[in-house]
Amino acid sequence: MHSLREKLYVVIFEHDTRAGKAFDLALLWGVLLSVVVVIAESVDGVREGYGPVLRGVEWFFTVVFSIEYLLRIYSARNRFGYALSFFGLVDFLAVTPTFVALLAPGALSLVVVRVLRLLRVFRVLKLASFHGEGDALLRALRASGPKIVVFLGAVLSIVVIVGSAMYVIEGPKHGFTNIPRSMYWAIVTLTTVGYGDIAPQTATGQVLASTLMILGYAIIAVPTGIVSAEMSRATQQEAIQCDACGAAESRADARYCRRCGSTLEPQSPSL
């Protein structure tokens, strides 16, 4: 006979069983509805008309999720490991904002962190291909890390130099009251956002601003190109070569060639 803890573990953590899948789907719908309630409650007109009802619904979801979190802690085979895992921390953060809101009302908006729990849909619905694509993207981002750091260092240097130069050129009378504020203007201009709250008035400052704007358009393509190159390299490394026709299949889980239909043999990793 299975103990209560083992039965709860099967329902809560096992996604292959009918009861486990039903539990997870109900949980996902509950998370989605609770996030919608919080978003609706932030609208003045809705809050004035249905505020008490929405708060009651939010407390209902909070109690349900609190009980669910405690059951997860109770039934987990490695309780400490679950509590410190990504989903364990997300589950904990999903219930704390409502209680914190008793002391700091503004904290209730943080309940939207529950939307991270929807990531379980990939495991519940067995979207394995999404996991593979996600792993490829993470590998590309890790490989791009050093290049991105160098790129950000160069951008930061440009911001400091141009911000300081603009502070000297324009000065406080045109809104550039200090170097940090001038650096803020340089960041806004370089990223082509252009809020317009600060603008150069002198001819020299406008020339420098125009140069920075054009440079911003050129810089936008750099990180995209870096990550795209790493994604392409990762895809090529994962490709399986068909021995019959020589076609390359990029999907790591492919069993048959998309061109000739021959059985694909997984390639051993190169040393």
Coordinates of C-alpha atoms in Angstrom, one line a residue:
M1 CA 0.0 0.0 0.0
H2 CA 1.3 3.4 -0.9
S3 CA 1.5 6.0 1.8
L4 CA -0.4 9.3 1.6
R5 CA 2.9 11.1 0.9
E6 CA 3.6 8.8 -2.1
K7 CA 0.1 9.3 -3.5
L8 CA 0.5 13.0 -3.2
Y9 CA 3.8 12.9 -4.9
V10 CA 2.4 11.0 -7.9
V11 CA -0.5 13.6 -8.2
I12 CA 1.6 16.7 -7.7
F13 CA 5.0 15.9 -9.3
E14 CA 4.3 13.1 -11.8
H15 CA 3.1 14.5 -15.1
D16 CA 2.6 11.2 -16.9
T17 CA -0.4 10.1 -14.8
R18 CA -4.0 11.1 -15.5
A19 CA -4.4 12.5 -12.0
G20 CA -1.1 14.4 -12.2
K21 CA -1.9 15.9 -15.6
A22 CA -5.4 17.0 -14.4
F23 CA -3.8 18.5 -11.3
D24 CA -1.3 20.5 -13.3
L25 CA -3.8 21.7 -15.9
A26 CA -6.1 22.9 -13.1
L27 CA -3.2 24.6 -11.4
L28 CA -2.2 26.4 -14.7
W29 CA -5.8 27.7 -15.2
G30 CA -5.8 28.9 -11.5
V31 CA -2.5 30.7 -12.0
L32 CA -3.8 32.4 -15.2
L33 CA -7.1 33.5 -13.6
S34 CA -5.3 34.8 -10.5
V35 CA -3.0 36.9 -12.7
V36 CA -6.0 38.3 -14.7
V37 CA -7.7 39.2 -11.4
V38 CA -4.6 41.2 -10.2
I39 CA -4.3 43.0 -13.5
A40 CA -8.1 43.8 -13.5
E41 CA -7.9 45.1 -9.9
S42 CA -5.2 47.7 -10.9
V43 CA -7.8 49.4 -13.2
D44 CA -9.5 52.3 -11.3
G45 CA -12.9 51.7 -12.8
V46 CA -12.9 48.0 -12.2
R47 CA -11.5 48.4 -8.7
E48 CA -14.2 50.9 -7.7
G49 CA -17.0 48.6 -8.9
Y50 CA -15.7 45.2 -8.1
G51 CA -12.8 45.8 -5.6
P52 CA -14.1 43.6 -2.7
V53 CA -15.0 40.8 -5.0
L54 CA -11.6 40.8 -6.8
R55 CA -9.8 40.9 -3.4
G56 CA -11.8 38.0 -2.2
V57 CA -11.0 36.0 -5.3
E58 CA -7.3 36.9 -4.9
W59 CA -7.3 35.7 -1.3
F60 CA -9.1 32.4 -2.4
F61 CA -6.3 31.8 -4.9
T62 CA -3.6 32.7 -2.3
V63 CA -5.0 30.2 0.2
V64 CA -5.3 27.5 -2.5
F65 CA -1.7 28.1 -3.7
S66 CA -0.4 28.2 -0.1
I67 CA -2.0 24.8 0.6
E68 CA -0.6 23.5 -2.7
Y69 CA 2.9 24.8 -1.8
L70 CA 2.8 23.1 1.6
L71 CA 1.7 19.9 0.0
R72 CA 4.6 20.1 -2.4
I73 CA 7.0 20.5 0.5
Y74 CA 5.4 17.6 2.4
S75 CA 5.4 15.2 -0.6
A76 CA 8.7 16.1 -2.2
R77 CA 11.3 13.3 -2.0
N78 CA 14.0 16.0 -1.6
R79 CA 12.2 18.8 0.3
F80 CA 15.3 21.0 0.6
G81 CA 16.2 20.5 -3.0
Y82 CA 12.7 21.4 -4.2
A83 CA 12.5 24.5 -1.9
L84 CA 15.7 25.9 -3.5
S85 CA 14.9 24.8 -7.1
F86 CA 13.7 27.3 -9.7
F87 CA 10.1 26.2 -9.5
G88 CA 10.2 25.9 -5.7
L89 CA 11.3 29.5 -5.4
V90 CA 8.6 30.6 -7.9
D91 CA 6.0 28.7 -6.0
F92 CA 7.1 30.4 -2.8
L93 CA 7.1 33.9 -4.3
A94 CA 3.7 33.2 -5.8
V95 CA 2.0 33.2 -2.4
T96 CA 4.0 35.8 -0.4
P97 CA 2.9 39.1 -2.1
T98 CA -0.6 38.8 -0.9
F99 CA 0.5 38.4 2.7
V100 CA 3.1 41.2 2.3
A101 CA 0.4 43.4 1.0
L102 CA -1.2 43.4 4.5
L103 CA 1.7 45.7 5.5
A104 CA 2.6 47.2 2.2
P105 CA -0.5 47.4 -0.1
G106 CA 1.5 48.1 -3.2
A107 CA 3.1 44.7 -3.0
L108 CA 0.0 43.1 -4.2
S109 CA 0.9 43.9 -7.8
L110 CA 3.9 41.6 -7.4
V111 CA 1.5 38.7 -7.5
V112 CA 1.9 38.7 -11.3
V113 CA 5.1 36.7 -10.6
R114 CA 2.8 33.8 -10.7
V115 CA 2.9 34.0 -14.4
L116 CA 6.3 32.2 -14.2
R117 CA 4.4 29.1 -13.0
L118 CA 2.9 28.8 -16.5
L119 CA 6.3 27.6 -17.6
R120 CA 5.2 24.2 -16.3
V121 CA 3.0 24.0 -19.4
F122 CA 6.1 22.8 -21.3
R123 CA 6.4 19.8 -19.1
V124 CA 2.7 19.1 -18.6
L125 CA 1.9 19.1 -22.3
K126 CA 5.2 17.4 -23.2
L127 CA 6.4 20.0 -25.6
A128 CA 9.8 18.4 -25.9
S129 CA 10.7 20.2 -29.1
F130 CA 10.4 23.5 -27.2
H131 CA 12.9 22.2 -24.6
G132 CA 15.4 21.4 -27.3
E133 CA 15.1 24.8 -28.9
G134 CA 15.3 26.4 -25.5
D135 CA 18.5 24.5 -24.7
A136 CA 20.0 25.6 -28.1
L137 CA 19.2 29.2 -27.3
L138 CA 20.8 29.0 -23.9
R139 CA 23.9 27.5 -25.3
A140 CA 24.1 30.2 -27.9
L141 CA 23.7 32.9 -25.2
R142 CA 26.4 31.4 -23.1
A143 CA 28.8 31.2 -26.0
S144 CA 28.0 34.8 -26.9
G145 CA 28.6 36.0 -23.3
P146 CA 32.3 37.2 -23.7
K147 CA 31.5 39.0 -26.9
I148 CA 28.4 40.6 -25.5
V149 CA 30.4 41.8 -22.4
V150 CA 33.1 43.4 -24.7
F151 CA 30.3 45.0 -26.7
L152 CA 28.6 46.4 -23.6
G153 CA 32.0 47.7 -22.4
A154 CA 32.4 49.6 -25.7
V155 CA 28.9 51.0 -25.5
L156 CA 29.4 52.1 -21.9
S157 CA 32.7 53.8 -22.9
I158 CA 30.8 55.7 -25.7
V159 CA 28.1 56.8 -23.2
V160 CA 30.7 58.1 -20.7
I161 CA 32.7 60.0 -23.4
V162 CA 29.7 61.5 -25.2
G163 CA 27.9 62.3 -22.0
S164 CA 30.9 64.1 -20.6
A165 CA 31.4 66.0 -23.9
M166 CA 27.8 67.0 -24.0
Y167 CA 28.0 68.3 -20.5
V168 CA 30.9 70.5 -21.5
I169 CA 29.3 71.6 -24.8
E170 CA 25.7 72.3 -23.6
G171 CA 26.1 72.9 -19.8
P172 CA 23.4 73.3 -17.1
K173 CA 21.5 76.1 -18.9
H174 CA 20.4 73.6 -21.6
G175 CA 19.4 70.9 -19.1
F176 CA 22.7 69.0 -19.0
T177 CA 23.1 69.8 -15.3
N178 CA 25.7 67.1 -14.5
I179 CA 27.6 64.3 -16.2
P180 CA 25.2 61.5 -15.0
R181 CA 22.3 63.3 -16.5
S182 CA 24.2 63.8 -19.7
M183 CA 25.0 60.1 -19.7
Y184 CA 21.3 59.4 -19.3
W185 CA 20.7 61.5 -22.4
A186 CA 23.5 59.6 -24.3
I187 CA 21.9 56.2 -23.4
V188 CA 18.5 57.4 -24.5
T189 CA 19.9 58.8 -27.8
L190 CA 22.2 55.8 -28.5
T191 CA 19.3 53.3 -28.1
T192 CA 17.2 55.4 -30.5
V193 CA 14.5 55.9 -27.8
G194 CA 14.7 59.7 -27.7
Y195 CA 12.4 60.8 -25.0
G196 CA 13.0 64.5 -25.8
D197 CA 13.1 65.6 -22.2
I198 CA 16.7 66.8 -22.8
A199 CA 17.9 68.1 -26.2
P200 CA 21.0 70.0 -27.3
Q201 CA 20.6 73.6 -28.3
T202 CA 24.0 74.5 -29.8
A203 CA 25.1 73.6 -33.3
T204 CA 28.0 71.6 -31.9
G205 CA 25.8 69.6 -29.5
Q206 CA 23.3 68.9 -32.3
V207 CA 26.1 67.6 -34.6
L208 CA 27.3 65.3 -31.8
A209 CA 23.8 64.2 -31.1
S210 CA 23.2 63.4 -34.8
T211 CA 26.4 61.3 -34.9
L212 CA 25.3 59.4 -31.8
M213 CA 21.9 58.7 -33.3
I214 CA 23.5 57.3 -36.5
L215 CA 25.9 55.2 -34.4
G216 CA 23.0 53.9 -32.4
Y217 CA 21.4 52.4 -35.6
A218 CA 24.7 50.7 -36.4
I219 CA 25.2 49.3 -32.9
I220 CA 21.7 47.7 -32.8
A221 CA 22.8 45.0 -35.2
V222 CA 25.9 43.9 -33.3
P223 CA 24.4 41.8 -30.5
T224 CA 21.8 40.3 -32.9
G225 CA 24.6 39.3 -35.2
I226 CA 26.6 37.7 -32.4
V227 CA 23.8 35.6 -31.1
S228 CA 22.6 34.7 -34.6
A229 CA 26.1 33.4 -35.5
E230 CA 26.2 31.3 -32.3
M231 CA 22.7 29.9 -33.0
S232 CA 23.8 28.9 -36.5
R233 CA 27.0 27.3 -35.1
A234 CA 25.0 25.4 -32.5
T235 CA 22.5 24.2 -35.1
Q236 CA 25.3 23.0 -37.4
Q237 CA 27.0 21.1 -34.5
E238 CA 23.7 19.3 -33.7
A239 CA 23.0 18.4 -37.3
I240 CA 22.8 14.6 -38.1
Q241 CA 24.2 13.6 -41.5
C242 CA 22.3 11.1 -43.6
D243 CA 24.5 8.3 -44.8
A244 CA 22.3 7.6 -47.8
C245 CA 21.8 11.0 -49.4
G246 CA 24.1 13.3 -47.4
A247 CA 21.4 15.7 -46.3
A248 CA 21.8 17.3 -42.9
E249 CA 18.9 17.1 -40.4
S250 CA 19.0 19.8 -37.8
R251 CA 16.6 18.3 -35.3
A252 CA 18.5 16.3 -32.8
D253 CA 15.5 13.9 -32.2
A254 CA 15.0 13.1 -35.9
R255 CA 15.0 9.4 -36.7
Y256 CA 14.5 9.5 -40.4
C257 CA 15.9 11.7 -43.2
R258 CA 13.6 14.4 -44.4
R259 CA 14.8 14.0 -47.9
C260 CA 15.0 10.2 -48.6
G261 CA 13.4 8.6 -45.5
S262 CA 16.4 6.6 -44.5
T263 CA 17.1 5.8 -40.9
L264 CA 19.4 8.3 -39.3
E265 CA 22.3 7.1 -37.2
P266 CA 23.1 9.4 -34.2
Q267 CA 26.6 10.8 -34.5
S268 CA 29.1 10.2 -31.7
P269 CA 30.5 13.4 -30.3
S270 CA 33.9 14.4 -31.7
L271 CA 36.9 14.3 -29.4

